[in-house]
Amino acid sequence: MFCIPFALLAQVVFGAVFLQNVLSLTPLEAGLSMLPVVLTIIVCAQFGGRLVGNIKFRNLAVCGSLAMGIGFATQALVIHFNNLWLLFPGMILMGAGLGFLISTVSTEALSHVSLLARARATALLQTCRQVGGVFGIACVGALINWREKTMISAAAELMEPNDNDRELLQLLLYKFMGDQPAAAALLHERWPQSLYILKAISSRALADAYIFSAVVLLGAAVMSLWAFKGHTPRQRPQGPEGPPPMNSAND
């Protein structure tokens, strides 16, 4: 359950940032470009709910986690081409795995608790999802930030042999990554090649983050094989219970 919001937020947040900063799409275009993920989730969530009770939850969890992991790995392999169309197959795979898991995880979690504990179980489930999303985004964001700073320092050493100018170049590169127009103008004036290098750095950093996400989801698939067994019990409708029988006058 931790991997579901982690995967969704990593795809939407960092994917949208890549589309705007590297592919130079507008916020509206970047949002529309994420539609393959959203539409696939909507469609597959409907099919996933129908499979609960017919297929072992372990199989659904493994297949869903593997699909998301392969989707992230596919995007990581083609992201350096800076081609939006090449990212769509990975987005669809990630959305398919996520769609199958959204409904099945909730059903599996709530099917093993009593009716009186459903409210607390639902609250706990949602809390775990939120914590998983926040923790996952923090980890992926920290990884991207570390990779960008490391590669920026290495690029500055190659681009500028002068120590004083190198410090200025590094500072401008950091500010440019923070979306500061003044830094972009000065970089374009003094080091025009740095703008292309920064796009390559952003692509590489996001690819590393997607590889990390794929590894996490592969671990989730392996854990699902070990942790889950059996079928999800079907919930049988309970008939209305009438009032208790009244004792006759002769009793």
PDB file of C-alpha atoms in Angstrom:
ATOM      1  CA  MET A   1       0.000   0.000   0.000  1.00  0.00           C
ATOM      2  CA  PHE A   2       2.986   2.317   0.504  1.00  0.00           C
ATOM      3  CA  CYS A   3       4.061   1.850  -3.123  1.00  0.00           C
ATOM      4  CA  ILE A   4       0.771   3.007  -4.659  1.00  0.00           C
ATOM      5  CA  PRO A   5       0.934   6.730  -3.723  1.00  0.00           C
ATOM      6  CA  PHE A   6       4.733   6.640  -4.024  1.00  0.00           C
ATOM      7  CA  ALA A   7       4.551   5.493  -7.656  1.00  0.00           C
ATOM      8  CA  LEU A   8       1.710   7.838  -8.590  1.00  0.00           C
ATOM      9  CA  LEU A   9       3.268  10.954  -7.062  1.00  0.00           C
ATOM     10  CA  ALA A  10       6.738  10.163  -8.427  1.00  0.00           C
ATOM     11  CA  GLN A  11       5.309   9.821 -11.931  1.00  0.00           C
ATOM     12  CA  VAL A  12       3.068  12.874 -11.851  1.00  0.00           C
ATOM     13  CA  VAL A  13       5.251  15.326  -9.910  1.00  0.00           C
ATOM     14  CA  PHE A  14       8.682  14.609 -11.358  1.00  0.00           C
ATOM     15  CA  GLY A  15       7.337  13.679 -14.786  1.00  0.00           C
ATOM     16  CA  ALA A  16       5.576  17.034 -15.047  1.00  0.00           C
ATOM     17  CA  VAL A  17       8.743  18.854 -13.948  1.00  0.00           C
ATOM     18  CA  PHE A  18      10.750  17.051 -16.630  1.00  0.00           C
ATOM     19  CA  LEU A  19       8.187  17.875 -19.304  1.00  0.00           C
ATOM     20  CA  GLN A  20       8.282  21.562 -18.447  1.00  0.00           C
ATOM     21  CA  ASN A  21      11.990  22.074 -17.742  1.00  0.00           C
ATOM     22  CA  VAL A  22      13.502  19.791 -20.385  1.00  0.00           C
ATOM     23  CA  LEU A  23      10.879  19.478 -23.114  1.00  0.00           C
ATOM     24  CA  SER A  24       9.785  23.110 -22.601  1.00  0.00           C
ATOM     25  CA  LEU A  25       6.077  22.304 -22.452  1.00  0.00           C
ATOM     26  CA  THR A  26       3.602  24.673 -20.879  1.00  0.00           C
ATOM     27  CA  PRO A  27       1.915  23.611 -17.621  1.00  0.00           C
ATOM     28  CA  LEU A  28      -1.266  22.823 -19.572  1.00  0.00           C
ATOM     29  CA  GLU A  29       0.622  20.725 -22.132  1.00  0.00           C
ATOM     30  CA  ALA A  30       2.516  18.920 -19.370  1.00  0.00           C
ATOM     31  CA  GLY A  31      -0.743  18.122 -17.602  1.00  0.00           C
ATOM     32  CA  LEU A  32      -2.319  16.798 -20.799  1.00  0.00           C
ATOM     33  CA  SER A  33       0.786  14.701 -21.435  1.00  0.00           C
ATOM     34  CA  MET A  34       0.121  12.810 -18.192  1.00  0.00           C
ATOM     35  CA  LEU A  35      -3.311  11.672 -19.432  1.00  0.00           C
ATOM     36  CA  PRO A  36      -2.037   8.200 -20.499  1.00  0.00           C
ATOM     37  CA  VAL A  37      -1.297   7.458 -16.851  1.00  0.00           C
ATOM     38  CA  VAL A  38      -4.633   8.757 -15.550  1.00  0.00           C
ATOM     39  CA  LEU A  39      -6.791   7.135 -18.230  1.00  0.00           C
ATOM     40  CA  THR A  40      -5.060   3.780 -17.861  1.00  0.00           C
ATOM     41  CA  ILE A  41      -5.588   3.889 -14.090  1.00  0.00           C
ATOM     42  CA  ILE A  42      -9.307   4.590 -14.547  1.00  0.00           C
ATOM     43  CA  VAL A  43      -9.793   1.735 -17.025  1.00  0.00           C
ATOM     44  CA  CYS A  44      -7.686  -0.875 -15.222  1.00  0.00           C
ATOM     45  CA  ALA A  45      -9.192  -0.057 -11.823  1.00  0.00           C
ATOM     46  CA  GLN A  46     -12.563  -1.231 -13.144  1.00  0.00           C
ATOM     47  CA  PHE A  47     -11.129  -4.581 -14.262  1.00  0.00           C
ATOM     48  CA  GLY A  48      -9.059  -4.961 -11.105  1.00  0.00           C
ATOM     49  CA  GLY A  49     -12.136  -4.768  -8.901  1.00  0.00           C
ATOM     50  CA  ARG A  50     -13.805  -7.591 -10.833  1.00  0.00           C
ATOM     51  CA  LEU A  51     -10.814  -9.882 -10.396  1.00  0.00           C
ATOM     52  CA  VAL A  52     -10.902  -9.716  -6.599  1.00  0.00           C
ATOM     53  CA  GLY A  53     -12.051 -13.052  -5.241  1.00  0.00           C
ATOM     54  CA  ASN A  54     -11.380 -14.884  -8.501  1.00  0.00           C
ATOM     55  CA  ILE A  55      -7.603 -14.503  -8.553  1.00  0.00           C
ATOM     56  CA  LYS A  56      -5.255 -14.676  -5.605  1.00  0.00           C
ATOM     57  CA  PHE A  57      -4.438 -11.246  -4.258  1.00  0.00           C
ATOM     58  CA  ARG A  58      -0.785 -12.269  -4.218  1.00  0.00           C
ATOM     59  CA  ASN A  59      -0.854 -12.695  -7.999  1.00  0.00           C
ATOM     60  CA  LEU A  60      -2.571  -9.343  -8.478  1.00  0.00           C
ATOM     61  CA  ALA A  61      -0.087  -7.595  -6.190  1.00  0.00           C
ATOM     62  CA  VAL A  62       2.923  -9.167  -7.918  1.00  0.00           C
ATOM     63  CA  CYS A  63       1.668  -8.396 -11.426  1.00  0.00           C
ATOM     64  CA  GLY A  64       0.699  -4.844 -10.515  1.00  0.00           C
ATOM     65  CA  SER A  65       4.029  -4.097  -8.842  1.00  0.00           C
ATOM     66  CA  LEU A  66       5.980  -5.624 -11.741  1.00  0.00           C
ATOM     67  CA  ALA A  67       3.983  -3.612 -14.284  1.00  0.00           C
ATOM     68  CA  MET A  68       4.714  -0.373 -12.430  1.00  0.00           C
ATOM     69  CA  GLY A  69       8.383  -1.273 -12.057  1.00  0.00           C
ATOM     70  CA  ILE A  70       8.747  -2.126 -15.747  1.00  0.00           C
ATOM     71  CA  GLY A  71       6.951   1.103 -16.615  1.00  0.00           C
ATOM     72  CA  PHE A  72       9.418   3.174 -14.618  1.00  0.00           C
ATOM     73  CA  ALA A  73      12.397   1.247 -16.041  1.00  0.00           C
ATOM     74  CA  THR A  74      11.109   1.737 -19.596  1.00  0.00           C
ATOM     75  CA  GLN A  75      10.825   5.477 -19.087  1.00  0.00           C
ATOM     76  CA  ALA A  76      14.302   5.611 -17.557  1.00  0.00           C
ATOM     77  CA  LEU A  77      15.802   3.904 -20.615  1.00  0.00           C
ATOM     78  CA  VAL A  78      14.299   6.331 -23.148  1.00  0.00           C
ATOM     79  CA  ILE A  79      14.107   9.558 -21.185  1.00  0.00           C
ATOM     80  CA  HIS A  80      17.491  10.812 -22.476  1.00  0.00           C
ATOM     81  CA  PHE A  81      16.057  10.936 -26.009  1.00  0.00           C
ATOM     82  CA  ASN A  82      13.834  13.836 -24.864  1.00  0.00           C
ATOM     83  CA  ASN A  83      10.941  12.449 -26.894  1.00  0.00           C
ATOM     84  CA  LEU A  84       7.494  12.550 -25.314  1.00  0.00           C
ATOM     85  CA  TRP A  85       6.073   9.744 -27.479  1.00  0.00           C
ATOM     86  CA  LEU A  86       8.736   7.322 -26.294  1.00  0.00           C
ATOM     87  CA  LEU A  87       7.591   7.878 -22.694  1.00  0.00           C
ATOM     88  CA  PHE A  88       3.975   6.869 -23.336  1.00  0.00           C
ATOM     89  CA  PRO A  89       4.484   3.046 -23.278  1.00  0.00           C
ATOM     90  CA  GLY A  90       6.122   3.281 -19.855  1.00  0.00           C
ATOM     91  CA  MET A  91       3.365   5.587 -18.618  1.00  0.00           C
ATOM     92  CA  ILE A  92       0.693   3.121 -19.764  1.00  0.00           C
ATOM     93  CA  LEU A  93       2.442   0.193 -18.061  1.00  0.00           C
ATOM     94  CA  MET A  94       2.787   2.149 -14.837  1.00  0.00           C
ATOM     95  CA  GLY A  95      -0.837   3.245 -14.964  1.00  0.00           C
ATOM     96  CA  ALA A  96      -2.031  -0.304 -15.651  1.00  0.00           C
ATOM     97  CA  GLY A  97      -0.211  -1.735 -12.650  1.00  0.00           C
ATOM     98  CA  LEU A  98      -1.404   1.089 -10.449  1.00  0.00           C
ATOM     99  CA  GLY A  99      -4.992   0.707 -11.634  1.00  0.00           C
ATOM    100  CA  PHE A 100      -5.071  -2.990 -10.790  1.00  0.00           C
ATOM    101  CA  LEU A 101      -3.710  -2.347  -7.311  1.00  0.00           C
ATOM    102  CA  ILE A 102      -5.845   0.616  -6.247  1.00  0.00           C
ATOM    103  CA  SER A 103      -9.083  -1.328  -5.851  1.00  0.00           C
ATOM    104  CA  THR A 104      -7.596  -4.703  -4.964  1.00  0.00           C
ATOM    105  CA  VAL A 105      -5.463  -3.413  -2.089  1.00  0.00           C
ATOM    106  CA  SER A 106      -8.429  -1.712  -0.438  1.00  0.00           C
ATOM    107  CA  THR A 107     -10.605  -4.800  -0.840  1.00  0.00           C
ATOM    108  CA  GLU A 108      -7.920  -7.115   0.520  1.00  0.00           C
ATOM    109  CA  ALA A 109      -7.186  -4.885   3.493  1.00  0.00           C
ATOM    110  CA  LEU A 110     -10.818  -4.461   4.525  1.00  0.00           C
ATOM    111  CA  SER A 111     -11.907  -8.052   3.897  1.00  0.00           C
ATOM    112  CA  HIS A 112      -9.995  -9.360   6.905  1.00  0.00           C
ATOM    113  CA  VAL A 113     -11.510  -7.078   9.536  1.00  0.00           C
ATOM    114  CA  SER A 114     -14.914  -7.116  11.151  1.00  0.00           C
ATOM    115  CA  LEU A 115     -17.632  -4.641  10.283  1.00  0.00           C
ATOM    116  CA  LEU A 116     -17.126  -2.814  13.572  1.00  0.00           C
ATOM    117  CA  ALA A 117     -13.434  -2.262  12.756  1.00  0.00           C
ATOM    118  CA  ARG A 118     -13.952  -1.125   9.166  1.00  0.00           C
ATOM    119  CA  ALA A 119     -13.813   2.583   9.997  1.00  0.00           C
ATOM    120  CA  ARG A 120     -10.526   2.288  11.892  1.00  0.00           C
ATOM    121  CA  ALA A 121      -9.078   0.003   9.211  1.00  0.00           C
ATOM    122  CA  THR A 122      -9.988   2.494   6.487  1.00  0.00           C
ATOM    123  CA  ALA A 123      -8.394   5.341   8.428  1.00  0.00           C
ATOM    124  CA  LEU A 124      -5.237   3.295   8.949  1.00  0.00           C
ATOM    125  CA  LEU A 125      -5.134   2.367   5.261  1.00  0.00           C
ATOM    126  CA  GLN A 126      -5.413   5.985   4.147  1.00  0.00           C
ATOM    127  CA  THR A 127      -2.785   7.042   6.677  1.00  0.00           C
ATOM    128  CA  CYS A 128      -0.363   4.434   5.364  1.00  0.00           C
ATOM    129  CA  ARG A 129      -0.979   5.606   1.830  1.00  0.00           C
ATOM    130  CA  GLN A 130      -0.283   9.231   2.702  1.00  0.00           C
ATOM    131  CA  VAL A 131       2.846   8.353   4.668  1.00  0.00           C
ATOM    132  CA  GLY A 132       4.071   6.186   1.801  1.00  0.00           C
ATOM    133  CA  GLY A 133       3.550   8.989  -0.689  1.00  0.00           C
ATOM    134  CA  VAL A 134       5.313  11.612   1.422  1.00  0.00           C
ATOM    135  CA  PHE A 135       8.231   9.324   2.263  1.00  0.00           C
ATOM    136  CA  GLY A 136       8.602   8.191  -1.351  1.00  0.00           C
ATOM    137  CA  ILE A 137       8.574  11.711  -2.753  1.00  0.00           C
ATOM    138  CA  ALA A 138      11.136  12.797  -0.143  1.00  0.00           C
ATOM    139  CA  CYS A 139      13.464   9.936  -1.096  1.00  0.00           C
ATOM    140  CA  VAL A 140      13.106  10.456  -4.852  1.00  0.00           C
ATOM    141  CA  GLY A 141      13.445  14.228  -4.520  1.00  0.00           C
ATOM    142  CA  ALA A 142      16.582  13.882  -2.406  1.00  0.00           C
ATOM    143  CA  LEU A 143      18.070  11.461  -4.939  1.00  0.00           C
ATOM    144  CA  ILE A 144      17.359  13.808  -7.854  1.00  0.00           C
ATOM    145  CA  ASN A 145      18.780  16.798  -5.976  1.00  0.00           C
ATOM    146  CA  TRP A 146      21.953  14.901  -5.029  1.00  0.00           C
ATOM    147  CA  ARG A 147      22.495  13.603  -8.568  1.00  0.00           C
ATOM    148  CA  GLU A 148      21.965  17.049 -10.086  1.00  0.00           C
ATOM    149  CA  LYS A 149      24.438  18.713  -7.707  1.00  0.00           C
ATOM    150  CA  THR A 150      27.031  16.002  -8.303  1.00  0.00           C
ATOM    151  CA  MET A 151      26.752  16.218 -12.081  1.00  0.00           C
ATOM    152  CA  ILE A 152      26.672  20.050 -12.046  1.00  0.00           C
ATOM    153  CA  SER A 153      29.943  20.152 -10.090  1.00  0.00           C
ATOM    154  CA  ALA A 154      31.549  17.721 -12.537  1.00  0.00           C
ATOM    155  CA  ALA A 155      30.263  19.673 -15.544  1.00  0.00           C
ATOM    156  CA  ALA A 156      31.513  22.987 -14.146  1.00  0.00           C
ATOM    157  CA  GLU A 157      35.025  21.563 -13.738  1.00  0.00           C
ATOM    158  CA  LEU A 158      35.048  20.482 -17.372  1.00  0.00           C
ATOM    159  CA  MET A 159      33.557  23.723 -18.723  1.00  0.00           C
ATOM    160  CA  GLU A 160      35.573  26.282 -16.754  1.00  0.00           C
ATOM    161  CA  PRO A 161      39.268  25.804 -15.842  1.00  0.00           C
ATOM    162  CA  ASN A 162      39.441  29.115 -13.934  1.00  0.00           C
ATOM    163  CA  ASP A 163      38.628  28.557 -10.246  1.00  0.00           C
ATOM    164  CA  ASN A 164      36.901  31.903  -9.690  1.00  0.00           C
ATOM    165  CA  ASP A 165      34.773  31.658 -12.796  1.00  0.00           C
ATOM    166  CA  ARG A 166      34.013  28.030 -11.978  1.00  0.00           C
ATOM    167  CA  GLU A 167      32.442  29.022  -8.660  1.00  0.00           C
ATOM    168  CA  LEU A 168      30.286  31.596 -10.470  1.00  0.00           C
ATOM    169  CA  LEU A 169      29.324  29.005 -13.076  1.00  0.00           C
ATOM    170  CA  GLN A 170      28.305  26.494 -10.410  1.00  0.00           C
ATOM    171  CA  LEU A 171      26.227  29.118  -8.615  1.00  0.00           C
ATOM    172  CA  LEU A 172      24.465  30.105 -11.831  1.00  0.00           C
ATOM    173  CA  LEU A 173      23.799  26.468 -12.699  1.00  0.00           C
ATOM    174  CA  TYR A 174      22.231  25.887  -9.296  1.00  0.00           C
ATOM    175  CA  LYS A 175      20.117  29.012  -9.649  1.00  0.00           C
ATOM    176  CA  PHE A 176      19.045  28.008 -13.144  1.00  0.00           C
ATOM    177  CA  MET A 177      17.842  24.675 -11.772  1.00  0.00           C
ATOM    178  CA  GLY A 178      15.823  26.741  -9.302  1.00  0.00           C
ATOM    179  CA  ASP A 179      14.126  28.452 -12.283  1.00  0.00           C
ATOM    180  CA  GLN A 180      15.672  31.909 -11.900  1.00  0.00           C
ATOM    181  CA  PRO A 181      15.496  33.880 -15.198  1.00  0.00           C
ATOM    182  CA  ALA A 182      18.486  36.125 -14.373  1.00  0.00           C
ATOM    183  CA  ALA A 183      20.747  33.104 -14.018  1.00  0.00           C
ATOM    184  CA  ALA A 184      19.485  31.697 -17.323  1.00  0.00           C
ATOM    185  CA  ALA A 185      20.233  34.970 -19.120  1.00  0.00           C
ATOM    186  CA  LEU A 186      23.786  35.167 -17.760  1.00  0.00           C
ATOM    187  CA  LEU A 187      24.458  31.528 -18.572  1.00  0.00           C
ATOM    188  CA  HIS A 188      23.210  32.051 -22.121  1.00  0.00           C
ATOM    189  CA  GLU A 189      25.563  35.012 -22.466  1.00  0.00           C
ATOM    190  CA  ARG A 190      28.768  33.524 -21.012  1.00  0.00           C
ATOM    191  CA  TRP A 191      28.324  29.750 -21.228  1.00  0.00           C
ATOM    192  CA  PRO A 192      25.665  29.059 -23.880  1.00  0.00           C
ATOM    193  CA  GLN A 193      26.559  25.352 -24.041  1.00  0.00           C
ATOM    194  CA  SER A 194      25.638  24.965 -20.366  1.00  0.00           C
ATOM    195  CA  LEU A 195      21.902  25.105 -21.124  1.00  0.00           C
ATOM    196  CA  TYR A 196      22.109  21.939 -23.193  1.00  0.00           C
ATOM    197  CA  ILE A 197      24.251  20.296 -20.525  1.00  0.00           C
ATOM    198  CA  LEU A 198      21.679  21.160 -17.852  1.00  0.00           C
ATOM    199  CA  LYS A 199      18.928  19.471 -19.829  1.00  0.00           C
ATOM    200  CA  ALA A 200      21.075  16.344 -20.089  1.00  0.00           C
ATOM    201  CA  ILE A 201      21.729  16.505 -16.338  1.00  0.00           C
ATOM    202  CA  SER A 202      18.013  16.808 -15.577  1.00  0.00           C
ATOM    203  CA  SER A 203      17.242  13.849 -17.823  1.00  0.00           C
ATOM    204  CA  ARG A 204      19.950  11.719 -16.239  1.00  0.00           C
ATOM    205  CA  ALA A 205      18.896  12.612 -12.695  1.00  0.00           C
ATOM    206  CA  LEU A 206      15.262  11.749 -13.388  1.00  0.00           C
ATOM    207  CA  ALA A 207      16.314   8.504 -15.091  1.00  0.00           C
ATOM    208  CA  ASP A 208      18.249   7.530 -11.951  1.00  0.00           C
ATOM    209  CA  ALA A 209      15.183   8.344  -9.842  1.00  0.00           C
ATOM    210  CA  TYR A 210      12.984   6.167 -12.060  1.00  0.00           C
ATOM    211  CA  ILE A 211      15.483   3.310 -11.810  1.00  0.00           C
ATOM    212  CA  PHE A 212      15.314   3.670  -8.031  1.00  0.00           C
ATOM    213  CA  SER A 213      11.511   3.581  -8.211  1.00  0.00           C
ATOM    214  CA  ALA A 214      11.658   0.445 -10.368  1.00  0.00           C
ATOM    215  CA  VAL A 215      13.909  -1.260  -7.806  1.00  0.00           C
ATOM    216  CA  VAL A 216      11.520  -0.330  -4.977  1.00  0.00           C
ATOM    217  CA  LEU A 217       8.569  -1.780  -6.890  1.00  0.00           C
ATOM    218  CA  LEU A 218      10.523  -4.926  -7.708  1.00  0.00           C
ATOM    219  CA  GLY A 219      11.111  -5.288  -3.968  1.00  0.00           C
ATOM    220  CA  ALA A 220       7.368  -4.821  -3.417  1.00  0.00           C
ATOM    221  CA  ALA A 221       6.667  -7.643  -5.888  1.00  0.00           C
ATOM    222  CA  VAL A 222       9.092  -9.957  -4.103  1.00  0.00           C
ATOM    223  CA  MET A 223       7.586  -9.055  -0.729  1.00  0.00           C
ATOM    224  CA  SER A 224       4.106  -9.762  -2.082  1.00  0.00           C
ATOM    225  CA  LEU A 225       5.160 -13.302  -2.968  1.00  0.00           C
ATOM    226  CA  TRP A 226       6.213 -13.862   0.626  1.00  0.00           C
ATOM    227  CA  ALA A 227       3.560 -11.907   2.519  1.00  0.00           C
ATOM    228  CA  PHE A 228       0.278 -12.738   0.802  1.00  0.00           C
ATOM    229  CA  LYS A 229      -1.357 -16.129   0.480  1.00  0.00           C
ATOM    230  CA  GLY A 230      -4.745 -17.478  -0.466  1.00  0.00           C
ATOM    231  CA  HIS A 231      -7.787 -15.811  -1.971  1.00  0.00           C
ATOM    232  CA  THR A 232      -9.516 -12.693  -0.853  1.00  0.00           C
ATOM    233  CA  PRO A 233     -12.676 -13.863   0.918  1.00  0.00           C
ATOM    234  CA  ARG A 234     -15.844 -12.872  -0.844  1.00  0.00           C
ATOM    235  CA  GLN A 235     -18.266 -10.796   1.175  1.00  0.00           C
ATOM    236  CA  ARG A 236     -21.656 -12.443   1.279  1.00  0.00           C
ATOM    237  CA  PRO A 237     -24.631 -10.127   1.684  1.00  0.00           C
ATOM    238  CA  GLN A 238     -26.239 -10.472   5.062  1.00  0.00           C
ATOM    239  CA  GLY A 239     -29.992 -10.739   5.143  1.00  0.00           C
ATOM    240  CA  PRO A 240     -32.019  -8.471   7.379  1.00  0.00           C
ATOM    241  CA  GLU A 241     -32.422  -9.808  10.822  1.00  0.00           C
ATOM    242  CA  GLY A 242     -35.957  -9.666  12.120  1.00  0.00           C
ATOM    243  CA  PRO A 243     -36.951  -8.999  15.719  1.00  0.00           C
ATOM    244  CA  PRO A 244     -36.415 -11.831  18.177  1.00  0.00           C
ATOM    245  CA  PRO A 245     -39.347 -14.214  18.442  1.00  0.00           C
ATOM    246  CA  MET A 246     -41.828 -13.308  21.170  1.00  0.00           C
ATOM    247  CA  ASN A 247     -42.713 -15.867  23.799  1.00  0.00           C
ATOM    248  CA  SER A 248     -46.269 -17.125  23.720  1.00  0.00           C
ATOM    249  CA  ALA A 249     -48.617 -16.633  26.615  1.00  0.00           C
ATOM    250  CA  ASN A 250     -48.419 -20.329  27.504  1.00  0.00           C
ATOM    251  CA  ASP A 251     -44.588 -20.190  28.046  1.00  0.00           C
TER     252      ASP A 251
END
